[in-house]
Every structure is written in C-alpha cells, then in structure tokens.
Amino acid sequence: MTRRARTARAFWLEAPGRGGIREMELPVPGPDEVLVRTLFSGVSRGTETLVFGGRVPANQYAAMRAPFQDGDFPGPVKYGYLNVGVVEEGPERLVGRTVFCLYPHQTRYVVPAAAVTPVPPSVPAGRAVLAGTVETAVNALWDAAPLVGDRITVVGGGMVGCSVAALLSRFPGVRVELVDADPARAGVAEALGVGFASPADAAGDRDLVVHASATEAGLARSLELLRPEGTVVELSWYGDRGVRLPLGEAFHSRRLTLRGSQVGTVSPARAGTRTYADRLALALELLAEPALDALVTGESAFAELPDLLPRLVSGEVPALCHRIRYDRSGIGTGTGGGRGA
C-alpha cells in the first residue's frame, strides 16, 4: 500500500514576541523511528518566555538548544521540550504506547525510538507533561544531597521550585517551606504538603535553600535564610540579566556556599551510575503522585498558542505549567494505513 504524505502543524517563534503556526510535511519513519501523535504539550513558563522574548544571550545559543529545536535564536525558531503523545507507527513494543518526548509544540512528529520514554500506566497523560520539570528537580536534589531531618526552604514557587518542594516533602523528617511573593502560591504549597511563607516571614537558620525565583532579591534572601555553613543551590536561569549579590556582608564569615545546578548534564553525584534516560524514567515514575496536578494551572487548545504566549510572558495569564491540548481535527493528513502499510 502506498503511503500518503503526512502533514503536521507546529508552533514557531517567528521573531521575538511574535509566534505563528506552520504546516509541514513529515518524513516516513525509518525502522528505528516512531511517528507520534501529540496529546498534550506544556509551556515551560520560565525558559520558554525568555526564548519568546528574545532574551537568550548570544553566547548561550548552543547551550540553550532544545533536543529537537528547528531554527536558531532569536528566531525563527521552533522551541519546546514538554510533549506527551501516542506512538502511531514504529517498533511493535511502542505502538499504541503513551510516551514523553523532549519535543516542541507540534501535532505529530517523527523521532528516533530511543528519544521517547513510555509513560507508566499510573501516570495520566495530562500530568506527564511535567516530566521535564520534575527531571530538573531530580537533578537538583542529586546536587543538593539533602539529609534526613534537614530544614529546607525553596525560594520561588514556579514550576521548578514547586517540583523541588514536592519531591522534598517525601524525605523523612525534612521540614520544607515554600517561599514566594505571590500569596496565591500558598494553595499550591498546601496541595503539595509543604509549608508556605512570604519572603519577609520566611523561617531562618536553614540547612539548605533551593533558589528558583529568577530574581536578584530572591537570591539575596536565600543567602539570608541560611544557617552558618549552609548552602544555596541556584536553579534560576536569568537569560541576559545581570545579578548583584551582597557577598561583602556576612557571606564569608558565615562560610556560606552558593552552588549552581543545571539539568543539561547529569549531576556529578550520579553521573557514573545514571544516564539521561534513567533520570527521565525516574521523573515519570515520581509523577504517579496526584498532588503534582497542582502544578498544571491552565489549559488551552494548540491553535491558541500564538495569542497565548504573549499573555503568559506579560503575566496577564498567570501560570505554573500551562498545558496545551491537541485534537485530531487539527493534526493533518492520516497515515494511509497501519504500521507496515
């Protein structure tokens, strides 16, 4: 049977601050590739809004490339990495499976079979869009190495900060406080089973502070909350913004540590024993926890993305993870037959 051409629709950043949807033709999957029909994708509000605003520094273009990015910064570029779909064609072990892939916002796509990770049956597809963010939290905690009974604060109640707090809430004896300037984050903290405070009311004398607010004030406050010889793990990415810190005050006399963490490499604490695939599979397993649904704070149709992203960037639409849903009517031409047609 002759295959018909497959088409898909993809969201592109045409230029900083302006996006659109393009139609494209897909290649026929090879023997070690899969054709995936997208069910949901997620907008990573921190990184993707920086990309949408054209705020990726030129010297970070290579480091910031997404695994299946098309085009280049500042645009036109197809960017994103939180995608959940169903395998329509490929190896028999994967056909019909729900999978996660680090792919941009697109209705269908073809990738190597090794690039998709099956979603466990215990994890709903709509929640699985959080896998990339929970993977960042896993890597951060490998870096931070919290101990039983630690007093830990997470400053910044965005996607990453809330994911870190959610995982920390499962550590025995650990007392976790989520700190954010937005009082609305108190409800999310309650759903995750952790405490909440405003920056002014945050508890001090902390063994560990994880900073994820992407603000200068948040990082300075994180240092203030530490006990002597405590550690701040910095997860924020500031794009092209500079950051000033009060390192001339008690930073040295209190022997504080400021440590960076980034998901682009597996933490040195586990690099010898865990692969990227292992880390992502673990993140998906951890998403069996229903409380993590609190991180999905909105949903829109794929066709709305060009109008939605400017509103997410401006804060008009407040969000942690904003989920994008896909329906068959907007996917494009069918496959013209089943697997092996």
CSV table of C-alpha atoms in Angstrom, one decimal:
chain,number,residue,atom,x,y,z
A,1,MET,CA,0.0,0.0,0.0
A,2,THR,CA,1.4,3.4,-0.9
A,3,ARG,CA,1.7,5.8,1.9
A,4,ARG,CA,0.1,9.2,1.7
A,5,ALA,CA,2.0,12.3,2.7
A,6,ARG,CA,1.7,13.1,6.3
A,7,THR,CA,1.4,16.7,7.4
A,8,ALA,CA,1.7,18.3,10.8
A,9,ARG,CA,1.3,21.7,12.3
A,10,ALA,CA,4.0,23.3,14.5
A,11,PHE,CA,4.3,26.4,16.6
A,12,TRP,CA,7.2,28.7,15.6
A,13,LEU,CA,8.6,31.8,17.2
A,14,GLU,CA,8.7,33.9,14.1
A,15,ALA,CA,10.6,36.8,15.8
A,16,PRO,CA,10.9,37.9,19.5
A,17,GLY,CA,7.4,38.5,20.8
A,18,ARG,CA,5.6,37.0,17.8
A,19,GLY,CA,4.7,33.4,17.1
A,20,GLY,CA,2.7,31.5,14.5
A,21,ILE,CA,1.6,28.0,13.4
A,22,ARG,CA,3.2,26.5,10.3
A,23,GLU,CA,2.2,23.4,8.3
A,24,MET,CA,4.9,20.9,7.4
A,25,GLU,CA,5.3,17.5,5.8
A,26,LEU,CA,6.7,14.7,7.9
A,27,PRO,CA,9.2,12.1,6.8
A,28,VAL,CA,8.3,8.4,6.6
A,29,PRO,CA,9.6,6.8,9.8
A,30,GLY,CA,12.6,4.6,9.4
A,31,PRO,CA,13.0,1.2,11.0
A,32,ASP,CA,14.3,2.6,14.3
A,33,GLU,CA,12.0,5.6,14.4
A,34,VAL,CA,8.5,6.4,15.7
A,35,LEU,CA,5.6,8.5,14.5
A,36,VAL,CA,4.0,10.2,17.5
A,37,ARG,CA,0.6,11.9,17.6
A,38,THR,CA,0.7,14.6,20.3
A,39,LEU,CA,-1.9,14.6,23.1
A,40,PHE,CA,-0.5,17.4,25.3
A,41,SER,CA,2.4,19.7,25.5
A,42,GLY,CA,3.4,22.0,28.3
A,43,VAL,CA,4.7,25.6,28.2
A,44,SER,CA,7.7,25.9,30.5
A,45,ARG,CA,6.9,29.4,31.6
A,46,GLY,CA,10.4,30.3,32.8
A,47,THR,CA,12.7,29.2,29.9
A,48,GLU,CA,10.1,29.5,27.1
A,49,THR,CA,9.1,33.0,28.0
A,50,LEU,CA,12.8,34.1,27.9
A,51,VAL,CA,13.1,32.5,24.5
A,52,PHE,CA,9.8,34.1,23.3
A,53,GLY,CA,11.1,37.5,24.4
A,54,GLY,CA,14.4,37.0,22.5
A,55,ARG,CA,16.4,37.1,25.8
A,56,VAL,CA,18.8,34.2,25.2
A,57,PRO,CA,22.3,35.7,25.3
A,58,ALA,CA,24.2,35.0,22.1
A,59,ASN,CA,27.0,33.2,23.9
A,60,GLN,CA,24.4,30.7,25.2
A,61,TYR,CA,22.7,29.8,21.9
A,62,ALA,CA,24.4,26.4,21.7
A,63,ALA,CA,23.9,25.6,25.4
A,64,MET,CA,20.2,26.5,25.2
A,65,ARG,CA,19.3,24.4,22.1
A,66,ALA,CA,16.4,22.1,22.8
A,67,PRO,CA,16.9,18.5,21.6
A,68,PHE,CA,14.6,18.8,18.6
A,69,GLN,CA,14.8,22.5,18.0
A,70,ASP,CA,14.5,23.8,14.5
A,71,GLY,CA,15.8,27.2,13.5
A,72,ASP,CA,18.1,29.4,15.6
A,73,PHE,CA,17.8,32.0,18.3
A,74,PRO,CA,16.4,34.7,18.4
A,75,GLY,CA,14.1,33.4,15.6
A,76,PRO,CA,12.5,32.0,13.6
A,77,VAL,CA,12.8,29.0,15.9
A,78,LYS,CA,10.7,26.0,16.9
A,79,TYR,CA,11.3,25.5,20.6
A,80,GLY,CA,9.9,23.4,23.5
A,81,TYR,CA,10.5,20.2,25.3
A,82,LEU,CA,7.4,19.0,27.2
A,83,ASN,CA,5.5,16.7,24.9
A,84,VAL,CA,3.3,13.7,25.5
A,85,GLY,CA,1.8,11.7,22.7
A,86,VAL,CA,0.8,8.2,21.4
A,87,VAL,CA,3.0,6.2,19.1
A,88,GLU,CA,1.2,5.5,15.9
A,89,GLU,CA,4.0,3.8,14.0
A,90,GLY,CA,7.3,2.3,15.0
A,91,PRO,CA,8.7,-0.8,16.8
A,92,GLU,CA,5.9,-3.1,17.9
A,93,ARG,CA,6.9,-2.7,21.6
A,94,LEU,CA,6.0,1.0,21.3
A,95,VAL,CA,3.0,1.2,19.0
A,96,GLY,CA,-0.1,2.4,20.9
A,97,ARG,CA,2.0,3.4,24.0
A,98,THR,CA,1.7,6.9,25.6
A,99,VAL,CA,5.2,8.4,25.6
A,100,PHE,CA,7.0,11.5,26.7
A,101,CYS,CA,9.5,13.3,24.4
A,102,LEU,CA,11.6,16.4,24.6
A,103,TYR,CA,9.9,17.8,21.5
A,104,PRO,CA,8.4,21.3,20.7
A,105,HIS,CA,4.7,22.1,20.3
A,106,GLN,CA,3.7,20.1,17.2
A,107,THR,CA,0.7,18.0,16.3
A,108,ARG,CA,2.7,15.0,15.0
A,109,TYR,CA,6.4,14.2,14.7
A,110,VAL,CA,9.0,11.6,13.8
A,111,VAL,CA,11.9,10.9,16.1
A,112,PRO,CA,14.3,8.0,16.9
A,113,ALA,CA,12.6,5.4,19.0
A,114,ALA,CA,15.3,5.9,21.7
A,115,ALA,CA,14.1,9.6,22.1
A,116,VAL,CA,10.7,8.6,23.6
A,117,THR,CA,10.1,7.3,27.1
A,118,PRO,CA,7.0,5.3,27.9
A,119,VAL,CA,4.7,6.9,30.4
A,120,PRO,CA,3.9,4.5,33.3
A,121,PRO,CA,0.3,3.3,33.4
A,122,SER,CA,0.0,5.0,36.8
A,123,VAL,CA,0.6,8.5,35.3
A,124,PRO,CA,-2.2,10.3,33.4
A,125,ALA,CA,-1.0,11.7,30.0
A,126,GLY,CA,-2.0,15.2,31.1
A,127,ARG,CA,0.2,15.1,34.1
A,128,ALA,CA,3.1,13.5,32.2
A,129,VAL,CA,3.9,16.9,30.6
A,130,LEU,CA,5.6,17.8,33.9
A,131,ALA,CA,8.3,15.2,33.3
A,132,GLY,CA,10.9,17.5,32.1
A,133,THR,CA,10.4,19.9,35.0
A,134,VAL,CA,10.4,17.0,37.6
A,135,GLU,CA,13.6,15.8,35.9
A,136,THR,CA,15.2,19.1,36.7
A,137,ALA,CA,14.1,18.8,40.3
A,138,VAL,CA,15.6,15.3,40.5
A,139,ASN,CA,18.9,16.5,39.2
A,140,ALA,CA,18.8,19.5,41.6
A,141,LEU,CA,18.3,17.2,44.6
A,142,TRP,CA,21.1,14.9,43.4
A,143,ASP,CA,23.3,18.1,43.5
A,144,ALA,CA,21.9,19.3,46.8
A,145,ALA,CA,22.0,15.9,48.6
A,146,PRO,CA,19.5,16.7,51.4
A,147,LEU,CA,19.8,14.7,54.6
A,148,VAL,CA,17.1,13.2,56.9
A,149,GLY,CA,15.7,15.9,59.2
A,150,ASP,CA,17.1,18.9,57.3
A,151,ARG,CA,15.4,22.3,57.4
A,152,ILE,CA,15.0,23.3,53.8
A,153,THR,CA,13.5,26.3,52.1
A,154,VAL,CA,12.6,26.6,48.4
A,155,VAL,CA,12.5,30.2,47.3
A,156,GLY,CA,10.4,30.7,44.2
A,157,GLY,CA,7.1,28.9,43.7
A,158,GLY,CA,7.3,28.5,39.9
A,159,MET,CA,7.2,25.1,38.1
A,160,VAL,CA,10.8,24.1,39.1
A,161,GLY,CA,10.5,25.4,42.7
A,162,CYS,CA,7.2,23.6,43.3
A,163,SER,CA,8.6,20.4,41.7
A,164,VAL,CA,11.6,20.5,44.1
A,165,ALA,CA,9.3,21.2,47.1
A,166,ALA,CA,7.0,18.3,46.1
A,167,LEU,CA,9.9,15.9,46.0
A,168,LEU,CA,11.4,17.2,49.2
A,169,SER,CA,8.1,16.7,51.0
A,170,ARG,CA,8.7,12.9,50.7
A,171,PHE,CA,12.0,13.0,52.5
A,172,PRO,CA,11.8,11.6,56.1
A,173,GLY,CA,11.9,14.2,58.8
A,174,VAL,CA,12.6,17.1,56.4
A,175,ARG,CA,10.8,20.3,57.1
A,176,VAL,CA,10.1,22.1,53.9
A,177,GLU,CA,8.9,25.7,53.4
A,178,LEU,CA,8.0,27.2,50.0
A,179,VAL,CA,8.6,31.0,49.8
A,180,ASP,CA,7.1,33.2,47.2
A,181,ALA,CA,5.9,36.8,47.0
A,182,ASP,CA,2.6,35.7,45.4
A,183,PRO,CA,0.2,34.7,48.2
A,184,ALA,CA,-1.7,32.6,45.7
A,185,ARG,CA,1.1,30.1,45.8
A,186,ALA,CA,0.0,29.2,49.4
A,187,GLY,CA,-2.7,27.0,47.9
A,188,VAL,CA,-0.2,25.1,45.7
A,189,ALA,CA,2.1,24.6,48.7
A,190,GLU,CA,-0.8,23.2,50.7
A,191,ALA,CA,-1.7,20.8,47.9
A,192,LEU,CA,2.0,19.6,47.8
A,193,GLY,CA,2.1,19.1,51.6
A,194,VAL,CA,4.6,21.8,52.4
A,195,GLY,CA,4.6,25.0,54.4
A,196,PHE,CA,4.4,28.4,52.9
A,197,ALA,CA,5.7,31.9,53.8
A,198,SER,CA,6.2,35.3,52.2
A,199,PRO,CA,9.8,36.4,51.8
A,200,ALA,CA,9.6,38.7,54.8
A,201,ASP,CA,8.1,35.9,57.0
A,202,ALA,CA,10.3,33.0,55.9
A,203,ALA,CA,11.9,30.9,58.6
A,204,GLY,CA,15.7,31.3,59.0
A,205,ASP,CA,18.6,29.0,60.2
A,206,ARG,CA,18.0,26.7,57.2
A,207,ASP,CA,20.4,23.9,56.3
A,208,LEU,CA,19.7,24.2,52.6
A,209,VAL,CA,17.9,26.7,50.4
A,210,VAL,CA,17.0,25.9,46.8
A,211,HIS,CA,16.5,29.2,44.9
A,212,ALA,CA,14.3,29.2,41.8
A,213,SER,CA,12.7,32.6,41.7
A,214,ALA,CA,14.9,34.0,39.0
A,215,THR,CA,15.1,37.3,40.8
A,216,GLU,CA,18.0,39.2,42.4
A,217,ALA,CA,16.0,39.8,45.6
A,218,GLY,CA,15.1,36.1,45.8
A,219,LEU,CA,18.7,35.0,45.7
A,220,ALA,CA,19.8,37.6,48.2
A,221,ARG,CA,17.0,36.5,50.6
A,222,SER,CA,18.1,32.8,50.1
A,223,LEU,CA,21.5,33.6,51.4
A,224,GLU,CA,20.0,35.4,54.4
A,225,LEU,CA,17.9,32.4,55.4
A,226,LEU,CA,20.9,30.0,55.8
A,227,ARG,CA,22.5,28.8,59.0
A,228,PRO,CA,26.3,29.2,59.2
A,229,GLU,CA,27.9,26.9,56.6
A,230,GLY,CA,24.6,26.4,54.9
A,231,THR,CA,24.2,26.0,51.1
A,232,VAL,CA,22.1,27.7,48.5
A,233,VAL,CA,21.5,25.6,45.3
A,234,GLU,CA,20.8,28.1,42.5
A,235,LEU,CA,18.3,26.7,39.9
A,236,SER,CA,17.3,30.0,38.3
A,237,TRP,CA,18.4,31.0,34.8
A,238,TYR,CA,18.4,34.7,34.3
A,239,GLY,CA,18.9,34.9,30.5
A,240,ASP,CA,20.6,38.2,29.6
A,241,ARG,CA,20.1,39.8,33.0
A,242,GLY,CA,22.9,40.6,35.4
A,243,VAL,CA,22.6,39.8,39.1
A,244,ARG,CA,24.1,41.7,42.1
A,245,LEU,CA,24.6,39.9,45.4
A,246,PRO,CA,25.7,41.2,48.9
A,247,LEU,CA,28.8,39.0,49.2
A,248,GLY,CA,30.6,41.6,51.2
A,249,GLU,CA,28.5,41.3,54.3
A,250,ALA,CA,28.4,38.1,56.3
A,251,PHE,CA,28.8,35.7,53.4
A,252,HIS,CA,32.5,34.9,54.2
A,253,SER,CA,32.3,35.0,58.0
A,254,ARG,CA,29.3,32.6,58.0
A,255,ARG,CA,31.1,30.4,55.4
A,256,LEU,CA,28.1,30.1,53.1
A,257,THR,CA,28.1,28.1,49.9
A,258,LEU,CA,26.4,29.2,46.6
A,259,ARG,CA,26.2,26.3,44.1
A,260,GLY,CA,24.8,26.2,40.6
A,261,SER,CA,22.7,23.3,39.3
A,262,GLN,CA,21.6,22.8,35.7
A,263,VAL,CA,19.7,19.9,34.1
A,264,GLY,CA,21.8,19.9,30.9
A,265,THR,CA,24.2,17.4,32.5
A,266,VAL,CA,23.6,14.6,34.9
A,267,SER,CA,24.6,15.6,38.4
A,268,PRO,CA,28.2,14.6,39.2
A,269,ALA,CA,26.8,12.8,42.2
A,270,ARG,CA,25.1,10.3,39.9
A,271,ALA,CA,26.9,10.7,36.5
A,272,GLY,CA,28.8,7.5,37.0
A,273,THR,CA,25.7,5.4,37.7
A,274,ARG,CA,22.7,7.1,35.9
A,275,THR,CA,22.1,8.1,32.3
A,276,TYR,CA,19.8,10.8,31.0
A,277,ALA,CA,17.3,8.1,30.2
A,278,ASP,CA,17.5,6.8,33.7
A,279,ARG,CA,16.8,10.3,35.1
A,280,LEU,CA,13.8,10.9,32.9
A,281,ALA,CA,12.3,7.5,33.6
A,282,LEU,CA,12.6,8.2,37.3
A,283,ALA,CA,10.9,11.6,36.9
A,284,LEU,CA,8.0,9.9,35.1
A,285,GLU,CA,7.7,7.3,38.0
A,286,LEU,CA,7.6,10.1,40.5
A,287,LEU,CA,4.7,11.7,38.6
A,288,ALA,CA,2.4,8.9,39.9
A,289,GLU,CA,1.8,11.3,42.8
A,290,PRO,CA,-1.7,13.0,42.2
A,291,ALA,CA,-0.6,16.1,44.2
A,292,LEU,CA,1.5,17.2,41.3
A,293,ASP,CA,-1.6,18.0,39.4
A,294,ALA,CA,-1.5,21.3,41.3
A,295,LEU,CA,1.4,22.4,39.0
A,296,VAL,CA,-0.9,22.4,36.0
A,297,THR,CA,-2.7,25.7,36.4
A,298,GLY,CA,-4.3,26.2,33.0
A,299,GLU,CA,-5.1,24.6,29.6
A,300,SER,CA,-5.6,25.9,26.1
A,301,ALA,CA,-6.0,24.5,22.6
A,302,PHE,CA,-3.0,24.2,20.3
A,303,ALA,CA,-4.5,26.8,17.9
A,304,GLU,CA,-4.4,29.4,20.7
A,305,LEU,CA,-0.7,29.3,21.2
A,306,PRO,CA,0.2,32.4,19.1
A,307,ASP,CA,-2.1,34.5,21.2
A,308,LEU,CA,-1.5,32.7,24.5
A,309,LEU,CA,2.3,33.1,24.8
A,310,PRO,CA,2.4,36.9,24.8
A,311,ARG,CA,-0.2,36.8,27.6
A,312,LEU,CA,1.9,34.3,29.6
A,313,VAL,CA,5.0,36.4,29.2
A,314,SER,CA,3.2,39.6,30.4
A,315,GLY,CA,1.7,37.8,33.3
A,316,GLU,CA,-1.8,38.5,32.1
A,317,VAL,CA,-2.4,34.7,32.2
A,318,PRO,CA,-0.7,33.6,35.5
A,319,ALA,CA,0.6,30.1,35.3
A,320,LEU,CA,2.9,27.4,36.6
A,321,CYS,CA,2.7,24.9,33.8
A,322,HIS,CA,0.2,25.8,31.1
A,323,ARG,CA,-0.9,22.7,29.3
A,324,ILE,CA,-1.7,22.6,25.6
A,325,ARG,CA,-4.2,20.1,24.3
A,326,TYR,CA,-4.4,18.7,20.8
A,327,ASP,CA,-7.3,17.2,19.0
A,328,ARG,CA,-7.4,15.0,15.9
A,329,SER,CA,-9.2,17.7,13.8
A,330,GLY,CA,-6.1,19.9,13.7
A,331,ILE,CA,-3.5,17.2,13.2
A,332,GLY,CA,-3.3,16.9,9.4
A,333,THR,CA,-3.4,14.1,6.9
A,334,GLY,CA,-3.7,10.5,8.1
A,335,THR,CA,-1.1,7.8,7.8
A,336,GLY,CA,-2.8,6.0,4.9
A,337,GLY,CA,-2.6,2.6,6.6
A,338,GLY,CA,-1.3,1.0,9.7
A,339,ARG,CA,2.2,0.0,10.6
A,340,GLY,CA,4.0,-1.7,7.8
A,341,ALA,CA,1.5,-0.5,5.1
